[in-house]
C-alpha atoms as one frame of an Amber mdcrd trajectory, in Angstrom:
protein
   0.000   0.000   0.000   1.258   3.500  -0.805   1.031   6.411   1.568   1.404
   9.923   0.230   3.672  12.529   1.700   0.833  14.980   1.082  -2.311  12.990
   1.763  -2.851  11.498  -1.674  -6.378  10.438  -0.776  -7.236  14.112  -0.709
  -5.048  14.911  -3.712  -3.390  18.003  -2.220  -0.428  19.516  -4.037   2.600
  21.097  -2.410   3.242  24.345  -4.205   6.732  25.735  -4.671   5.372  28.981
  -6.061   2.719  31.349  -4.843  -0.006  29.476  -6.730  -1.156  26.061  -7.845
  -3.811  26.739 -10.425  -5.808  24.844 -12.977  -4.638  21.727 -14.801  -8.106
  20.841 -15.962 -11.644  22.157 -16.078 -11.534  22.748 -12.306  -8.822  24.561
 -10.418  -6.450  22.926  -7.943  -6.411  24.112  -4.333  -3.439  25.993  -3.027
  -1.752  24.501   0.032   0.163  26.890   2.267   2.541  25.129   4.633   2.642
  24.671   7.550  -0.911  25.866   8.199  -2.270  23.764   5.305  -4.899  26.376
   4.417  -6.511  25.610   1.055  -7.365  28.530  -1.217  -8.303  28.843  -4.840
 -11.339  28.887  -7.046 -12.203  25.229  -7.443 -11.445  21.600  -6.694  -9.160
  18.948  -8.136 -10.825  16.290 -10.279  -9.413  13.593  -7.979 -11.594  14.937
  -5.163 -14.780  14.789  -7.227 -17.058  11.754  -7.737 -15.901   9.441 -10.543
 -19.274   9.632 -12.285 -21.321   6.906 -13.908 -19.896   6.934 -17.445 -16.900
   4.967 -18.727 -14.579   7.422 -20.524 -13.681   6.924 -24.193 -10.310   7.567
 -25.891  -9.802  11.158 -27.016  -6.319  11.146 -28.550  -6.207   7.964 -30.620
  -8.649   7.104 -33.377 -10.801   4.033 -32.734 -13.676   2.200 -34.338 -16.950
   2.769 -32.544 -17.222  -1.011 -32.100 -13.817  -1.492 -30.452 -13.327  -2.309
 -26.785 -11.386   0.436 -25.028 -10.544   1.461 -21.477  -9.320   4.878 -20.349
  -7.555   5.569 -17.047  -7.994   9.271 -16.409  -5.775  11.709 -14.528  -8.133
  11.806 -11.546  -7.847   8.034 -11.097  -4.055   8.196 -11.405  -3.932  10.787
  -8.621  -6.300   8.750  -6.446  -4.262   5.529  -6.637  -0.703   6.920  -6.310
   0.994   4.476  -8.741   4.773   4.110  -8.883   4.890   3.516 -12.626   2.964
   2.752 -15.772   2.672  -0.936 -14.848   0.614  -0.029 -11.776  -1.777   1.980
 -13.950  -2.187  -0.762 -16.561  -2.755  -3.441 -13.910  -6.236  -1.970 -13.337
  -7.354  -2.521 -16.962  -9.463  -5.613 -17.779  -7.694  -7.962 -20.189  -4.211
  -6.928 -19.021  -1.912  -8.978 -16.799   1.384  -7.613 -15.511   4.722  -9.466
 -15.374   7.128  -7.499 -13.212  10.889  -7.641 -13.592  11.843  -5.083 -10.948
  10.678  -2.029  -9.084   9.371  -0.147 -12.125  10.176  -2.565 -14.947   8.260
  -5.357 -16.593   5.895  -6.198 -19.404   2.157  -6.529 -19.916   0.117  -9.375
 -21.352  -2.752  -7.878 -23.351  -5.361 -10.485 -24.263  -2.839 -13.246 -23.901
   0.387 -11.980 -25.466   3.388 -10.127 -24.118   4.471  -6.641 -25.071   7.991
  -8.109 -25.013   7.117 -10.120 -28.141   6.003  -7.065 -30.173   2.319  -8.058
 -30.102   0.857  -5.187 -28.042   2.612  -1.928 -28.997   3.007   1.292 -27.045
   2.050   4.724 -28.387   2.737   8.170 -26.949   0.321  10.965 -27.858  -0.867
   8.887 -30.801   2.614   8.153 -32.215   4.394   4.796 -32.184   6.934   4.382
 -29.373   9.143   1.638 -30.802  12.675   0.656 -29.927  12.783  -1.028 -26.477
  10.105  -3.711 -26.310  11.481  -5.138 -23.037  11.962  -1.795 -21.285   9.401
   0.527 -22.902   7.047   0.600 -19.900   9.857   1.877 -17.632  10.160   5.239
 -19.321   7.121   7.116 -18.001   6.465   8.495 -14.525   2.819   8.848 -13.448
   3.233  12.576 -12.818   3.663  13.323 -16.531   0.664  11.263 -17.692  -2.725
  12.887 -18.330  -4.450   9.593 -19.100  -3.796   6.124 -20.504  -5.925   4.784
 -23.364  -6.040   1.033 -24.012  -7.569  -0.579 -27.101  -8.358  -4.251 -26.518
  -8.561  -6.348 -29.665  -7.012  -5.978 -33.127  -6.015  -2.408 -33.971  -3.992
  -3.002 -37.146  -6.627  -1.252 -39.290  -5.632   2.166 -37.934  -2.213   1.427
 -36.431  -0.578  -1.268 -38.550   1.932  -3.879 -37.509   2.167  -5.335 -33.996
  -1.343  -4.280 -32.887  -2.370  -7.956 -32.855  -4.088  -7.867 -29.483  -4.547
  -4.129 -29.061  -2.363  -1.223 -27.995  -1.595   1.197 -25.173  -1.507   4.961
 -25.764   0.008   7.310 -23.186  -1.386  10.838 -23.304   1.106  13.215 -21.728
   0.029  16.336 -19.870  -0.427  19.486 -21.952  -0.514  23.211 -21.123  -3.823
  24.554 -19.857  -4.995  28.129 -20.057  -6.243  30.600 -22.654  -3.515  31.459
 -25.187  -5.672  34.268 -26.585  -5.280  36.696 -23.695  -2.232  38.482 -22.313
   0.596  36.217 -21.239   0.497  35.013 -17.649   1.654  32.109 -15.539  -1.340
  29.794 -15.204  -0.140  27.092 -12.841   2.642  25.191 -11.196   3.518  23.102
  -8.205   5.197  20.018  -6.818   3.583  16.750  -5.775   5.265  13.847  -4.006
   4.370  10.359  -2.861   5.890   7.683  -0.653   5.610   3.896  -0.962   6.359
   1.591   1.949   7.085  -1.617  -0.018  10.384  -0.293  -1.387  10.708   2.866
   0.704  10.110   4.628  -2.582   9.722   8.315  -3.318   8.122   9.892  -6.372
   8.096  13.594  -7.089   6.822  15.721  -9.936   7.151  19.460 -10.467   5.665
  21.587 -13.199   5.135  25.159 -14.312   2.903  26.453 -17.105   1.756  29.654
 -18.736  -0.336  30.993 -21.615  -0.954  34.182 -23.567  -0.127  36.030 -26.757
  -1.140  33.002 -28.824   1.301  30.720 -27.014   1.164  28.290 -24.104   3.838
  26.173 -22.465   4.374  23.455 -19.881   7.661  22.426 -18.326   7.954  19.473
 -15.963  10.573  17.535 -14.033  10.011  14.189 -12.316  12.040  11.721 -10.296
  11.564   8.271  -8.789  13.716   6.498  -6.222  13.197   3.099  -4.636  15.141
   0.486  -2.672  14.779  -3.275  -3.055  11.166  -4.353  -2.620  10.073  -6.045
   0.586   7.916  -9.121  -0.087   6.280 -11.723   2.194   9.296 -13.944   1.426
  11.812 -11.227   2.212  13.702  -8.631   0.234  13.772  -8.958  -3.584  17.442
  -8.309  -4.448  18.215  -6.059  -7.404  14.731  -4.533  -7.599  15.890  -1.007
  -6.723  15.619   1.914  -9.122  16.145   5.614  -9.617  15.010   7.746 -12.534
  14.956  11.358 -13.647  12.926  12.815 -16.493  12.001  16.190 -17.872   9.889
  17.590 -20.683   8.892  20.868 -22.287   5.883  21.631 -24.485   5.321  24.831
 -26.437   2.009  25.424 -28.193   0.990  28.095 -30.684  -2.608  28.929 -31.648
  -2.559  31.491 -34.499  -6.363  31.448 -34.854  -9.166  29.543 -33.162  -9.335
  25.900 -34.232  -5.682  25.588 -35.258  -2.831  24.563 -32.974   0.845  23.757
 -33.434   2.821  22.052 -30.688   6.522  21.375 -30.248   7.647  19.046 -27.468
  10.917  17.599 -26.204  11.475  14.976 -23.543  14.488  13.323 -21.897  14.508
  10.381 -19.477  17.283   8.414 -17.774  17.176   5.610 -15.226  19.278   3.048
 -13.421  17.388  -0.017 -12.257  17.703  -3.746 -11.737  15.827  -6.851 -12.790
  14.956  -9.047  -9.855  13.601 -11.605 -12.328  11.396 -11.695 -15.389  12.547
 -11.323 -18.990  16.343 -11.485 -19.121  16.636 -11.419 -15.324  15.703 -14.965
 -14.312  16.625 -16.795 -12.137  17.770 -13.663 -10.326  20.266 -13.190  -7.509
  22.712 -14.620  -6.657  23.049 -16.449  -9.990  22.158 -13.614 -12.361  22.309
  -9.878 -11.745  21.048  -7.682 -14.607  20.925  -3.897 -14.466  20.140  -1.107
 -16.887  22.830   1.431 -16.063  21.868   3.766 -17.605  18.757   3.336 -19.740
  17.911   6.510 -21.650  15.534   7.908 -24.239  15.388  11.294 -25.964  12.153
  12.272 -27.698  11.057  15.120 -29.961   7.682  15.781 -31.591   5.976  18.440
 -33.727   2.224  18.276 -34.267  -0.637  20.195 -35.848  -4.398  20.016 -35.322
  -6.786  22.035 -37.464 -10.530  22.359 -37.967 -11.980  23.336 -41.346 -15.281
  24.056 -43.110 -14.420  22.241 -46.352 -14.226  18.566 -47.326 -12.098  17.784
 -44.284 -13.644  18.733 -40.969 -10.475  18.015 -39.009  -6.829  17.269 -39.797
  -4.282  15.896 -37.326  -0.613  15.541 -38.273   2.600  14.846 -36.395   6.232
  13.959 -36.918   8.510  12.544 -34.233  12.018  11.308 -33.511  13.017   8.980
 -30.659  16.552   7.894 -29.791  17.410   5.158 -27.276  20.662   4.263 -25.551
  21.051   1.498 -22.967  23.956  -0.097 -21.161  22.940  -3.541 -19.973  25.244
  -4.794 -17.226  25.051  -8.491 -16.380  26.815 -10.642 -13.787  26.494 -14.424
 -14.188  27.722 -16.517 -11.250  28.379 -20.252 -11.213  27.953 -21.461  -7.615
  28.859 -24.951  -6.423  27.104 -27.079  -3.806  29.195 -25.506  -1.036  27.907
 -22.042  -1.943  31.230 -20.906  -3.394  31.277 -18.908  -6.622  33.615 -20.748
  -8.987  33.101 -18.584 -12.071  31.879 -15.030 -12.618  31.226 -13.392 -15.977
  30.750  -9.620 -15.854  29.556  -8.284 -19.188  28.265  -4.999 -20.537  26.246
  -4.645 -23.714  25.685  -1.163 -25.065  22.493  -1.244 -27.095  22.978   1.797
 -29.324  19.792   3.256 -30.707  17.674   2.746 -32.552  16.907   6.155 -33.946
  13.268   6.055 -35.023  11.833   8.848 -37.174   8.177   8.724 -38.132   4.956
  10.576 -38.665   1.213  10.293 -39.025  -1.575  12.279 -40.687  -5.335  11.681
 -40.374  -8.212  13.598 -41.920 -11.888  13.404 -40.916 -14.531  13.794 -43.646
 -18.176  14.090 -42.518 -20.787  13.187 -45.121 -24.494  12.681 -45.735 -26.437
  11.590 -48.817 -30.021  11.621 -47.638 -29.968   8.426 -45.599 -28.446   9.185
 -42.260 -24.999  10.607 -41.637 -21.464   9.276 -41.608 -17.799  10.110 -41.435
 -14.654   8.796 -43.075 -11.153   8.732 -41.645  -8.371   8.831 -44.242  -4.801
   8.568 -43.086  -1.211   7.502 -43.548   1.714   6.789 -41.253   5.353   5.836
 -41.668   8.564   5.270 -39.749  12.185   4.371 -40.332  14.212   2.588 -37.672
  18.020   2.751 -37.866  19.566   0.266 -35.449  23.388   0.244 -35.195  25.054
  -2.952 -34.096  25.513  -3.251 -30.343  28.887  -3.081 -28.625  30.032  -5.219
 -25.739  32.882  -5.990 -23.374  33.357  -8.507 -20.566  35.579  -9.937 -17.848
  35.591 -13.618 -16.844  36.980 -14.608 -13.441  37.584 -18.161 -12.201  37.876
 -19.053  -8.511  39.146 -22.002  -6.498  36.215 -24.320  -5.681  37.407 -24.768
  -2.081  39.047 -21.498  -1.029  37.241 -19.126  -3.440  40.621 -17.618  -4.316
  40.916 -16.001  -7.748  42.739 -18.328 -10.148  42.413 -16.502 -13.486  40.826
 -13.482 -15.135  40.248 -12.883 -18.852  39.127  -9.520 -20.229  37.436  -9.016
 -23.602  37.802  -5.421 -24.763  34.994  -3.276 -26.127  33.986  -4.409 -29.608
  31.041  -4.240 -31.965  29.149  -7.537 -31.978  26.484  -7.190 -34.663  25.728
  -5.575 -38.032  23.718  -2.407 -38.599  20.075  -2.972 -39.580  17.157  -0.831
 -40.727  13.418  -1.252 -41.106  11.103   1.115 -42.978   7.304   1.027 -42.962
   4.603   3.031 -44.740   0.873   2.436 -44.409  -2.374   3.975 -45.681  -5.841
   3.390 -44.260  -9.500   4.362 -44.555 -12.349   3.858 -42.084 -16.034   4.538
 -42.753 -18.703   4.856 -40.070 -22.322   5.295 -41.168 -25.483   5.796 -39.112
 -28.349   5.251 -41.593 -30.912   5.378 -38.785 -30.565   6.413 -35.174 -30.660
   2.809 -33.959 -27.788   1.516 -36.142 -24.167   2.441 -36.843 -22.067   0.454
 -39.324 -18.279   0.524 -39.416 -15.862  -0.823 -42.055 -12.305  -0.080 -43.093
  -9.126  -1.339 -44.731  -5.384  -0.729 -44.565  -2.302  -1.565 -46.626   1.280
  -1.669 -45.276   4.657  -1.909 -46.998   7.935  -2.859 -45.279  11.604  -2.805
 -46.245  14.243  -4.362 -43.978  18.018  -4.396 -44.474  21.051  -5.824 -42.691
  24.743  -5.192 -43.075  27.156  -8.075 -43.602  29.909  -7.038 -41.212  30.557
  -9.316 -38.228  28.392 -12.124 -39.625  30.047 -15.491 -38.786  31.486 -17.307
 -41.781  29.377 -20.362 -40.919  26.134 -18.498 -41.726  27.379 -15.797 -44.133
  26.083 -17.662 -47.234  22.546 -17.304 -45.851  22.953 -13.496 -45.812  24.545
 -12.916 -49.204  21.858 -11.838 -51.641  19.226 -11.900 -48.878  20.222  -8.919
 -46.732  17.435  -6.738 -48.131  13.787  -7.794 -48.116  10.421  -6.170 -48.801
   6.934  -7.312 -47.894   3.372  -6.038 -47.621   0.246  -6.795 -45.614  -3.441
  -5.857 -46.018  -5.813  -5.709 -43.039  -9.461  -4.899 -42.536 -12.278  -4.675
 -40.031 -16.075  -4.410 -39.973 -18.597  -3.995 -37.184 -21.935  -2.634 -36.065
 -23.657  -1.027 -33.084 -27.361  -1.763 -32.687 -29.246   0.381 -30.176 -32.042
  -2.046 -29.310 -33.334   0.078 -26.412 -32.654   3.642 -25.290 -30.309   2.273
 -22.620 -29.029  -0.915 -24.281 -26.563  -1.255 -27.187 -25.364  -4.426 -28.892
 -21.886  -4.371 -30.431 -20.203  -6.766 -32.872 -16.904  -6.625 -34.738 -14.615
  -8.823 -36.822 -11.094  -7.672 -37.571  -7.797  -8.913 -38.924  -4.392  -7.986
 -37.565  -0.744  -8.659 -38.369   2.797  -8.330 -37.082   5.719  -7.828 -39.412
   8.887  -9.579 -38.137  11.420  -7.063 -36.865  14.872  -6.571 -38.337  16.388
  -8.495 -35.422  14.014 -11.426 -36.066  14.545 -11.547 -39.836  18.316 -11.399
 -39.461  18.867 -13.099 -36.094  22.099 -15.083 -36.230  24.788 -16.815 -34.246
  27.314 -19.496 -35.070  24.406 -21.976 -35.078  21.417 -19.723 -35.901  20.401
 -19.179 -39.518  18.592 -15.963 -40.505  15.285 -16.223 -42.348  14.658 -13.099
 -44.472  11.603 -14.791 -46.032   9.615 -14.775 -42.779   5.987 -13.792 -43.352
   3.898 -11.561 -41.074   2.134 -13.137 -38.120  -1.633 -12.887 -38.679  -4.752
 -12.865 -36.541  -8.536 -12.833 -36.876 -10.715 -11.737 -33.954 -14.476 -11.960
 -33.598 -16.073 -10.171 -30.665 -19.488  -9.148 -29.472 -20.830  -7.285 -26.507
 -23.613  -5.436 -24.790 -23.533  -1.991 -23.195 -26.061  -0.832 -20.619 -26.005
   2.879 -19.859 -27.983   5.477 -17.946 -27.070   8.902 -16.692 -25.748   7.430
 -13.455 -24.328   4.059 -14.530 -22.667   2.148 -17.344 -21.896  -1.562 -17.708
 -20.120  -3.134 -20.679 -19.626  -6.862 -21.308 -17.464  -8.111 -24.205 -16.757
 -11.682 -25.337 -14.102 -12.458 -27.950 -12.273 -15.231 -29.755  -8.955 -14.733
 -31.558  -7.125 -17.142 -33.852  -3.512 -16.552 -34.844  -1.219 -18.187 -37.376
   2.309 -17.818 -38.780   3.688 -17.247 -35.275   7.481 -17.361 -35.203   9.006
 -20.438 -33.632  12.615 -21.630 -33.477  13.055 -24.893 -35.395  15.975 -27.296
 -35.929  17.182 -27.180 -39.562  20.018 -28.438 -41.762  22.277 -25.880 -43.437
  24.706 -26.695 -46.247  24.066 -30.356 -45.508  24.983 -30.015 -41.833  22.763
 -30.424 -38.765  22.959 -28.519 -35.494  21.409 -25.262 -36.737  18.171 -23.504
 -35.764  16.012 -20.995 -37.636  12.842 -18.976 -36.952   9.935 -20.175 -39.081
   6.230 -19.328 -39.466   4.776 -22.495 -37.940   3.055 -21.391 -34.724  -0.725
 -21.252 -34.179  -2.670 -20.053 -31.147  -6.209 -19.403 -29.960  -7.307 -16.993
 -27.230 -10.830 -16.457 -25.949 -12.209 -14.480 -23.079 -14.777 -12.217 -21.479
 -14.219  -8.669 -20.198 -16.557  -6.684 -17.944 -16.259  -3.131 -16.654 -18.733
  -0.801 -15.033 -19.403   2.279 -12.920 -22.367   3.428 -10.853 -22.742   6.819
  -9.226 -25.049   5.457  -6.537 -25.475   8.791  -4.733 -23.998  12.251  -5.034
 -21.079  11.119  -2.871 -20.760   7.342  -3.374 -19.435   5.664  -6.524 -19.162
   1.910  -7.096 -16.915   0.510  -9.835 -15.368  -2.752 -10.936 -13.781  -4.864
 -13.653 -13.729  -8.583 -14.390 -11.769 -10.565 -16.976 -11.675 -14.235 -17.971
  -8.938 -15.422 -20.320  -7.965 -18.778 -21.789  -5.268 -19.347 -24.388  -3.833
 -22.385 -26.140  -0.729 -22.924 -28.238  -2.204 -25.109 -30.983   1.241 -26.103
 -32.232   2.487 -27.584 -28.946  -0.955 -28.360 -27.453   0.013 -26.467 -24.300
  -1.595 -23.480 -22.576  -0.254 -20.047 -23.381   1.883 -18.979 -20.388   1.277
 -16.192 -17.881  -2.484 -15.874 -18.390  -4.590 -15.177 -15.302  -7.806 -17.205
 -15.781 -10.017 -14.950 -13.653  -9.049 -11.572 -12.252 -10.767  -8.344 -11.371
 -11.146  -5.264  -9.231 -14.012  -3.926  -7.125 -14.034  -0.569  -5.428 -15.973
   2.204  -3.797 -15.279   5.928  -3.641 -16.649   8.449  -1.172 -16.303  12.085
  -2.228 -17.167  14.701   0.368 -20.115  16.927  -0.613 -17.914  20.036  -0.472
 -15.139  18.240  -2.451 -12.677  18.830   0.381 -11.498  15.218   0.362 -12.051
  11.854  -1.292 -11.516   8.315   0.002 -11.331   5.253  -2.236 -11.087   1.578
  -1.265 -10.404  -1.180  -3.794  -9.771  -4.916  -3.782  -7.709  -6.457  -6.582
  -8.203 -10.209  -6.828  -7.338 -13.210  -8.975  -8.442 -16.831  -8.980  -6.088
 -19.774  -8.591  -4.029 -20.532 -11.699  -3.458 -24.204 -12.511  -3.177 -24.202
 -16.351   0.530 -23.540 -16.691   3.578 -24.221 -18.830   5.837 -25.934 -16.246
   9.055 -24.894 -17.981   8.121 -21.202 -17.687   5.837 -20.704 -14.666   4.462
 -22.113 -11.431   0.940 -22.650 -10.190  -0.316 -19.697  -8.186  -2.889 -19.506
  -5.412  -5.879 -17.204  -5.434  -5.361 -13.833  -3.798  -7.135 -10.626  -2.841
  -5.291  -7.369  -2.137  -7.192  -4.552  -0.395  -6.023  -0.975  -0.879  -7.141
   2.377   0.512
């Protein structure tokens, strides 16, 4: 359980300036220390009732028939999360696999973000480059809301959106840019967590006027090793520092340009999970440091012509990570007989991309509709990594050092690139008030290249003439919403999805691994249906789905040049996932709100006839919020629970007991 340094249940903000004004429709209270007198012209959203309606995505485009969950800023403030994983753990259909204090991956409808099957977006743009570490990079203080699409999203977002996607919406300047320039807000908020003696802090300042607005923020997170019921989790500590700046310009009403820059750096460990198992004392893996630099320029405009709205953006992201690993060989007497200390510098990639979407409203005498027309593209330049190591051997009885071999810094892989361009169109038509139809299609083109330097002679013949490949993939989706009663909607959708193999997958190699540039995209088909009940004070949505996937990559033993002992990735895997997702809210009284989620998930690897790993069969959340009538404070209590898990893959996971975790 987290306890705030500043009474997070009431959402108060410690101000470092003489004001702490609006960051939303309502103003934040000003807290004067030490008297803690609250002044100002309004209340923070986190102190208000949650309301009876489930919010919809605002930043990313979605089909009206798609399942989506939005975690708003007020909920983030109420729950005091340490990182993005804590926020996503509340979403139905998502399971979390932690690797450390702030690191880990998510499983969205059965598949891991580590395997490029549930991508991450930031402000509507692809955030690609660190699939294992991408969820580490964002502190809760800089997030306005998190939007999650559950189910295939390749129609609008292309490759990798097999099971859905996560979009982080970062905080933006608030205030009227049309008036004279003035400072419109600022402050510092902090939180404390007891499990790792962790501290989070976020400071910001913003202003608007003269056609411009700006927001600058700085955030930090620090945590020791986590304390668990079994004791301390070694190597789960972390520390991070991030900062961002946004500058907006509104020349006339309805048109806005925005330039943003962001920098983040962290040092943290992996207590387990991907790349960190089995953990201390046998394996110690740390990102030291792990950094990302981001830049973005965007435009949003509203028009009276053919296009009602146009949204466009270009972005550049650069990653740099030093991965430090210690592997210990320990004998039965507990003596370390061999230690390998290695550092891998993962340089880049540099990813440059962009996206443009236009909205066309239309009507031809039978109802009304709209069409989205868009295109997106990116190019990823990934230099070969560099590495160095030191191997020490020790006496098995005395633990005395017997030898030490050092391998100097050297490049250990070729440079690779991947380029993608996609175009899409989505139509939504409401011929009568009771019915909305949705249909769309997309086409993607890919080009992937690999250099030949540093390729082992044993596999070089497989590269020559094959180190450049192109491919394409069409996708589509169709659905309908039928409003059978004023308060009841039926929803149905069928959609295809795909995942283009990455440059590292197409050209993966070692002395015994053969690349496969002819790999085809992984493909999926999902059918889902649901019902939505809604009134002014409550909303309940139930969705059932079934997804079938083919062409999944799987490592297979092959012969090469007449010799055995080689492996190669091939498109031979098949899987099926089915489940039910429920979420709802009820504003029972002016001060009491009830809310909850429920998810059932079952997945099978149809190639190996085994369950898909790391799927929680039943899990959910129930909660109640009390908001004081004068909005002076808010108290929320929740219980996160999961049923016992017995369908496992023994080589990868253990059975787990049922649990329930109360939080206030």
